[in-house]
Coordinates of C-alpha atoms in Angstrom, one line a residue:
X7 CA -0.4 -0.4 0.0
X8 CA 3.4 2.3 0.2
X9 CA 3.7 3.0 -2.6
X10 CA 0.2 4.2 -3.7
X11 CA -0.3 7.1 -4.4
X12 CA -1.7 10.0 -1.6
X13 CA -4.0 12.2 -1.8
X14 CA -2.1 15.3 -1.6
X15 CA -0.2 13.0 -5.4
X16 CA -2.9 12.4 -6.2
X17 CA -3.7 16.6 -6.6
X18 CA -0.4 16.9 -8.0
X19 CA -0.7 14.6 -10.5
X20 CA -3.7 16.3 -11.5
X21 CA -3.0 19.9 -12.0
X22 CA -0.2 18.8 -14.4
X23 CA -2.9 17.1 -15.6
X24 CA -4.4 20.4 -16.6
X25 CA -1.8 22.1 -17.1
X26 CA -1.6 19.6 -19.9
X27 CA -5.4 19.7 -21.4
X28 CA -6.4 16.0 -20.1
X29 CA -9.5 15.3 -17.8
X30 CA -9.0 14.0 -14.9
X31 CA -13.1 12.4 -13.2
X32 CA -14.1 14.2 -9.6
X33 CA -16.1 11.8 -7.4
X34 CA -18.8 12.7 -3.9
X35 CA -21.8 11.3 -2.9
X36 CA -24.3 10.3 -5.4
X37 CA -22.6 12.2 -8.3
X38 CA -19.5 11.9 -10.0
X39 CA -17.5 14.0 -13.3
X40 CA -15.2 14.8 -15.5
X41 CA -13.7 18.1 -15.6
X42 CA -11.2 19.8 -17.7
X43 CA -9.8 23.0 -17.7
X44 CA -11.3 25.7 -20.4
X45 CA -7.2 27.1 -20.9
X46 CA -6.2 24.1 -22.2
X47 CA -8.9 22.3 -23.9
X48 CA -8.5 21.4 -27.5
X49 CA -11.6 20.8 -30.0
X50 CA -11.4 16.6 -30.3
X51 CA -12.0 16.5 -26.4
X52 CA -13.9 19.1 -26.0
X53 CA -16.2 16.9 -29.2
X54 CA -15.4 13.8 -27.0
X55 CA -16.8 15.4 -24.0
X56 CA -19.6 17.1 -25.4
X57 CA -21.2 12.9 -27.1
X58 CA -20.8 12.6 -23.1
X59 CA -24.2 14.4 -21.5
X60 CA -24.6 18.7 -21.0
X61 CA -22.0 20.8 -20.2
X62 CA -21.8 23.3 -17.9
X63 CA -18.7 25.7 -17.2
X64 CA -17.5 27.0 -14.0
X65 CA -16.5 30.8 -14.2
X66 CA -15.5 32.5 -10.6
X67 CA -18.2 35.2 -9.0
X68 CA -16.2 37.8 -10.3
X69 CA -15.4 36.5 -13.5
X70 CA -18.7 35.8 -14.2
X71 CA -20.1 39.7 -12.6
X72 CA -17.5 40.4 -15.6
X73 CA -19.4 39.3 -18.3
X74 CA -22.8 40.5 -16.6
X75 CA -24.1 36.0 -15.4
X76 CA -25.5 34.9 -13.3
X77 CA -23.6 33.0 -9.8
X78 CA -26.1 31.6 -8.5
X79 CA -23.5 29.8 -6.2
X80 CA -22.3 32.1 -4.0
X81 CA -18.1 32.1 -5.6
X82 CA -19.6 30.2 -8.2
X83 CA -21.7 30.4 -11.4
X84 CA -22.1 27.3 -13.5
X85 CA -22.5 27.7 -17.4
X86 CA -25.2 25.9 -19.2
X87 CA -22.7 25.5 -22.9
X88 CA -24.9 25.9 -25.7
X89 CA -25.3 22.4 -27.8
X90 CA -23.2 24.5 -30.8
X91 CA -20.9 26.0 -28.5
X92 CA -16.9 25.8 -29.9
X93 CA -13.3 26.0 -28.6
X94 CA -12.9 30.3 -29.4
X95 CA -16.6 30.7 -28.0
X96 CA -15.5 28.5 -24.5
X97 CA -12.7 30.2 -24.6
X98 CA -13.8 33.8 -24.8
X99 CA -15.4 33.5 -21.4
X100 CA -12.2 31.7 -19.6
X101 CA -10.3 35.2 -21.1
X102 CA -11.0 38.5 -20.8
X103 CA -8.1 39.6 -23.4
X104 CA -10.7 40.3 -26.2
X105 CA -13.8 41.2 -23.8
X106 CA -14.1 44.8 -24.9
X107 CA -13.5 44.6 -28.4
X108 CA -16.5 41.4 -27.6
X109 CA -18.4 42.5 -25.2
X110 CA -21.7 40.7 -25.5
X111 CA -20.3 36.7 -24.5
X112 CA -24.5 36.1 -24.2
X113 CA -27.6 34.9 -23.4
X114 CA -25.7 33.3 -20.6
X115 CA -27.6 30.8 -19.1
X116 CA -26.1 29.9 -14.9
X117 CA -27.7 26.3 -13.1
X118 CA -30.0 27.1 -10.6
X119 CA -30.9 23.2 -9.9
X120 CA -28.2 20.5 -8.1
X121 CA -24.8 21.2 -6.2
X122 CA -21.6 22.9 -7.3
X123 CA -20.1 21.5 -5.0
X124 CA -17.8 19.8 -8.0
X125 CA -17.3 23.1 -10.1
X126 CA -16.2 24.7 -7.0
X127 CA -13.4 21.7 -6.7
X128 CA -13.2 22.5 -10.6
X129 CA -11.8 25.8 -10.1
X130 CA -9.6 25.6 -7.1
X131 CA -7.4 23.3 -9.4
X132 CA -7.4 24.8 -12.4
X133 CA -6.3 28.1 -10.1
X134 CA -3.5 26.0 -7.8
X135 CA -2.6 25.3 -10.9
X136 CA -1.6 28.9 -12.7
X137 CA -4.4 28.1 -14.9
X138 CA -6.8 30.9 -15.5
X139 CA -9.8 29.7 -12.9
X140 CA -12.2 28.1 -15.6
X141 CA -13.5 24.1 -16.2
X142 CA -15.6 22.3 -17.8
X143 CA -17.8 19.5 -16.5
X144 CA -19.9 17.3 -17.5
X145 CA -21.9 14.2 -15.5
X146 CA -20.6 10.7 -15.2
X147 CA -22.2 7.1 -14.1
X148 CA -19.3 6.0 -12.6
X149 CA -17.0 8.0 -12.5
X150 CA -14.5 5.2 -10.4
X151 CA -15.5 3.0 -13.4
X152 CA -14.9 5.9 -16.1
X153 CA -11.8 6.8 -15.0
X154 CA -10.1 3.8 -14.4
X155 CA -11.0 2.2 -18.3
X156 CA -10.0 6.1 -19.5
X157 CA -6.8 5.9 -17.0
X158 CA -8.3 9.3 -15.9
X159 CA -6.7 10.6 -12.1
X160 CA -9.6 9.6 -9.8
X161 CA -10.3 12.7 -7.1
X162 CA -12.9 13.0 -4.6
X163 CA -13.9 15.4 -2.8
X164 CA -14.9 14.4 0.6
X165 CA -10.8 13.7 0.4
X166 CA -9.3 16.7 -1.6
X167 CA -10.9 19.7 -1.1
X168 CA -10.0 19.7 2.6
X169 CA -6.1 19.6 1.4
X170 CA -7.3 22.2 -1.3
X171 CA -7.5 25.2 1.9
X172 CA -4.4 24.1 3.5
X173 CA -0.4 25.4 3.9
X174 CA 1.3 22.8 2.6
X175 CA 4.0 21.6 4.6
X176 CA 7.8 22.8 3.9
X177 CA 11.0 21.1 4.4
X178 CA 14.4 22.6 4.1
X179 CA 16.4 20.6 1.3
X180 CA 19.5 22.5 1.2
X181 CA 21.5 24.8 2.1
X182 CA 24.3 26.7 1.8
X183 CA 27.1 29.9 2.4
X184 CA 26.1 32.2 0.0
X185 CA 27.7 35.5 -0.4
X186 CA 26.3 38.8 -1.7
X187 CA 26.5 41.9 -1.7
X188 CA 24.5 43.5 0.5
X189 CA 26.1 40.7 3.1
X190 CA 29.7 39.0 2.3
X191 CA 28.0 36.2 4.6
X192 CA 24.8 35.5 4.0
X193 CA 23.6 31.6 3.5
X194 CA 20.3 30.7 1.4
X195 CA 17.9 28.0 2.5
X196 CA 15.6 26.2 -0.1
X197 CA 12.2 24.7 1.0
X198 CA 10.5 22.2 -0.9
X199 CA 6.8 21.7 -0.5
X200 CA 5.1 18.5 0.1
X201 CA 2.2 18.7 -3.2
X202 CA 5.1 19.4 -4.9
X203 CA 4.2 23.0 -5.5
X204 CA 7.0 25.8 -6.7
X205 CA 10.2 26.1 -3.7
X206 CA 10.8 28.3 -1.1
X207 CA 13.6 29.8 -0.3
X208 CA 14.8 32.0 2.9
X209 CA 18.1 33.9 2.5
X210 CA 19.4 34.7 6.3
X211 CA 21.8 37.4 5.9
X212 CA 24.5 37.6 8.8
X213 CA 24.0 35.5 12.2
X214 CA 20.5 37.2 12.7
X215 CA 19.9 35.7 16.7
X216 CA 17.2 33.5 17.0
X217 CA 15.9 35.1 20.4
X218 CA 15.8 38.4 18.8
X219 CA 13.4 40.0 16.2
X220 CA 15.0 39.5 13.4
X221 CA 15.1 42.4 10.6
X222 CA 12.4 40.2 8.2
X223 CA 10.6 41.2 4.6
X224 CA 8.1 38.1 2.7
X225 CA 9.4 39.3 -0.3
X226 CA 6.6 37.3 -3.5
X227 CA 8.6 36.4 -6.3
X228 CA 8.4 39.1 -9.5
X229 CA 10.3 38.5 -12.3
X230 CA 9.2 40.9 -14.5
X231 CA 10.4 43.7 -11.2
X232 CA 13.3 41.3 -9.7
X233 CA 14.7 40.1 -13.1
X234 CA 14.1 42.5 -15.8
X235 CA 13.8 45.9 -13.5
X236 CA 9.9 46.7 -14.6
X237 CA 8.6 50.0 -13.6
X238 CA 4.8 48.5 -13.8
X239 CA 5.4 47.9 -10.0
X240 CA 8.0 48.3 -6.8
X241 CA 8.7 45.3 -6.0
X242 CA 12.8 45.0 -7.7
X243 CA 13.5 47.9 -5.9
X244 CA 11.7 46.6 -2.4
X245 CA 13.6 43.0 -2.7
X246 CA 16.6 45.3 -2.9
X247 CA 16.8 47.9 -0.4
X248 CA 15.5 45.2 2.0
X249 CA 18.3 43.2 1.8
X250 CA 20.8 46.3 1.6
X251 CA 18.5 47.7 5.1
X252 CA 20.4 44.3 6.5
X253 CA 23.3 44.3 5.3
X254 CA 23.3 47.5 7.1
X255 CA 21.6 46.9 10.2
X256 CA 24.7 43.3 9.9
X257 CA 21.0 41.1 10.4
X258 CA 17.9 39.9 8.9
X259 CA 16.4 37.2 6.7
X260 CA 14.1 37.7 3.5
X261 CA 12.3 34.7 2.5
X262 CA 11.4 34.6 -1.3
X263 CA 8.4 33.0 -1.3
X264 CA 7.3 31.6 -5.8
X265 CA 4.0 33.0 -5.3
X266 CA 3.8 35.5 -8.5
X267 CA 2.2 37.5 -9.6
X268 CA 0.1 37.6 -6.4
X269 CA 0.1 34.0 -5.8
X270 CA -1.4 33.7 -10.4
X271 CA 1.4 32.9 -12.0
X272 CA 3.1 34.4 -14.3
X273 CA 1.4 33.9 -17.3
X274 CA -1.9 34.9 -15.5
X275 CA 0.3 38.5 -14.8
X276 CA 0.9 39.3 -17.8
X277 CA -2.9 38.9 -18.2
X278 CA -3.7 41.3 -16.0
X279 CA -0.5 43.7 -17.4
X280 CA -2.9 43.4 -20.5
X281 CA -6.0 43.8 -19.0
X282 CA -4.2 46.9 -17.6
X283 CA -2.8 49.2 -20.8
X284 CA -7.5 49.1 -22.0
X285 CA -7.5 50.9 -19.0
X286 CA -7.8 48.9 -15.4
X287 CA -6.4 49.0 -11.9
X288 CA -4.0 45.5 -11.2
X289 CA -7.3 44.8 -8.5
X290 CA -10.2 45.5 -12.0
X291 CA -7.1 43.6 -14.0
X292 CA -7.0 40.6 -11.2
X293 CA -11.8 40.2 -11.2
X294 CA -11.8 40.0 -14.2
X295 CA -9.4 37.5 -14.9
X296 CA -11.7 35.3 -12.6
X297 CA -9.2 36.2 -9.3
X298 CA -9.8 37.3 -6.2
X299 CA -7.1 40.9 -5.7
X300 CA -4.3 38.7 -3.9
X301 CA -4.5 34.8 -4.1
X302 CA -1.1 34.5 -2.7
X303 CA -0.6 32.4 1.4
X304 CA 1.3 34.1 3.7
X305 CA 2.0 31.5 5.6
X306 CA 4.4 29.7 3.9
X307 CA 6.3 32.0 5.5
X308 CA 5.4 31.9 8.8
X309 CA 5.7 28.0 8.1
X310 CA 9.3 28.5 7.1
X311 CA 10.5 30.9 9.7
X312 CA 9.1 28.8 12.6
X313 CA 11.6 25.9 10.9
X314 CA 14.6 28.2 11.1
X315 CA 13.6 29.3 15.1
X316 CA 12.5 32.8 14.9
X317 CA 8.7 33.7 16.8
X318 CA 9.4 37.0 16.4
X319 CA 10.3 39.6 13.4
X320 CA 10.8 43.6 12.7
X321 CA 8.7 42.7 9.9
X322 CA 9.7 44.7 6.7
X323 CA 6.3 45.8 5.0
X324 CA 3.3 47.6 3.7
X325 CA 1.3 45.0 2.9
X326 CA -0.9 44.4 6.8
X327 CA -2.6 41.6 5.6
X328 CA 1.6 40.0 6.2
X329 CA 0.7 41.4 10.4
X330 CA -2.6 40.3 11.0
X331 CA -1.2 36.5 9.0
X332 CA 2.2 36.9 11.0
X333 CA 0.3 37.2 13.8
X334 CA -2.9 34.8 13.1
X335 CA -0.3 31.8 13.4
X336 CA 2.0 32.5 15.8
X337 CA 4.5 35.0 14.8
X338 CA 5.1 38.4 16.4
X339 CA 5.3 41.0 14.8
X340 CA 7.9 43.1 17.2
X341 CA 7.5 46.3 14.9
X342 CA 6.7 46.6 11.1
X343 CA 9.5 48.9 9.3
X344 CA 8.3 51.1 6.6
X345 CA 10.3 49.8 2.7
X346 CA 8.7 53.3 0.6
X347 CA 11.1 52.6 -2.4
X348 CA 11.0 52.3 -5.8
X349 CA 7.5 54.4 -7.2
X350 CA 7.8 56.3 -10.6
X351 CA 5.5 57.5 -13.3
X352 CA 4.9 53.7 -14.1
X353 CA 4.1 52.5 -11.1
X354 CA 1.8 55.8 -9.1
X355 CA -1.1 54.4 -10.1
X356 CA -0.7 51.0 -9.3
X357 CA 1.2 52.2 -5.9
X358 CA -2.0 54.4 -5.8
X359 CA -5.3 51.4 -6.0
X360 CA -2.5 49.4 -3.5
X361 CA -3.5 51.8 -0.9
X362 CA -6.9 52.6 -1.6
X363 CA -7.9 48.9 -2.6
X364 CA -5.7 46.9 -0.6
X365 CA -4.8 49.1 2.1
X366 CA -1.1 49.1 1.6
X367 CA 0.1 51.7 3.7
X368 CA 1.8 53.8 1.7

């Protein structure tokens, strides 16, 4: 039995399947459905699904609001797929890239009867796979039999859903000395989550005292800002300023969390940038894509701090949500250290939106 995959491993397998355009089978007591991500859907698989029965397109309430579709299930909308719906029509509902060019997508009919439990699980899965939050589902008579005969991943809702809302345990896998520009005495720690997601890093500057509050920053990965020097955000200057301040102080800990684009992934972040070019602010762009304002999991930072022996921080941040999550998860924030750098003509509106809509202390 030890060679059988655990539910965490099955979820990791399901994420890869969905990214590659392969469906998964979701089951709960009394019902089953074949689910596939709208973004990676092919015409051949759409045709095969249409032959199985009536398809519904699961969208978040955020995306449904943009489409003027009814979300009868709170955070989820179930759109009935017309018989003539083709791949282009489906992907236009999932991807807002052409919303302004072709705003009329309907008429859209939302399902009201029955359970949305499997639809909600499908959306959570495609989100965790860093895909657009939209999935197609078609009911099955026997989910277990269909999965076995087609070689598909089978996920029981009762076992899978609780794990989707948990923060995956992290394990230290490697660490080594790393002299840096900010400080010659540096050390890089690599942490790997059990759920197969991206690894996260802790950059230790100097020799921080575990018995004193450490100068710390939770920094979310930003390829465009950290690597390319993008002027659309303040991430790169924040990263460099935090490391420099730790170096000047003599010690510190920077947690580099691989949660690009506030947790939606680089591809979706570029979609949001494209929407910003159309005139939407950063929060509006996320909502039009179907995401919340911020999809990050700051519990990861707390777990790394505890693993490294820290219980108190002087937190370099402008984000009150980071402070609240540290306190909620047992890390005492003895001081908030402001980090106000990087404002320019290209990101002034972005920073104003973060202050007005996300409560950032700028």
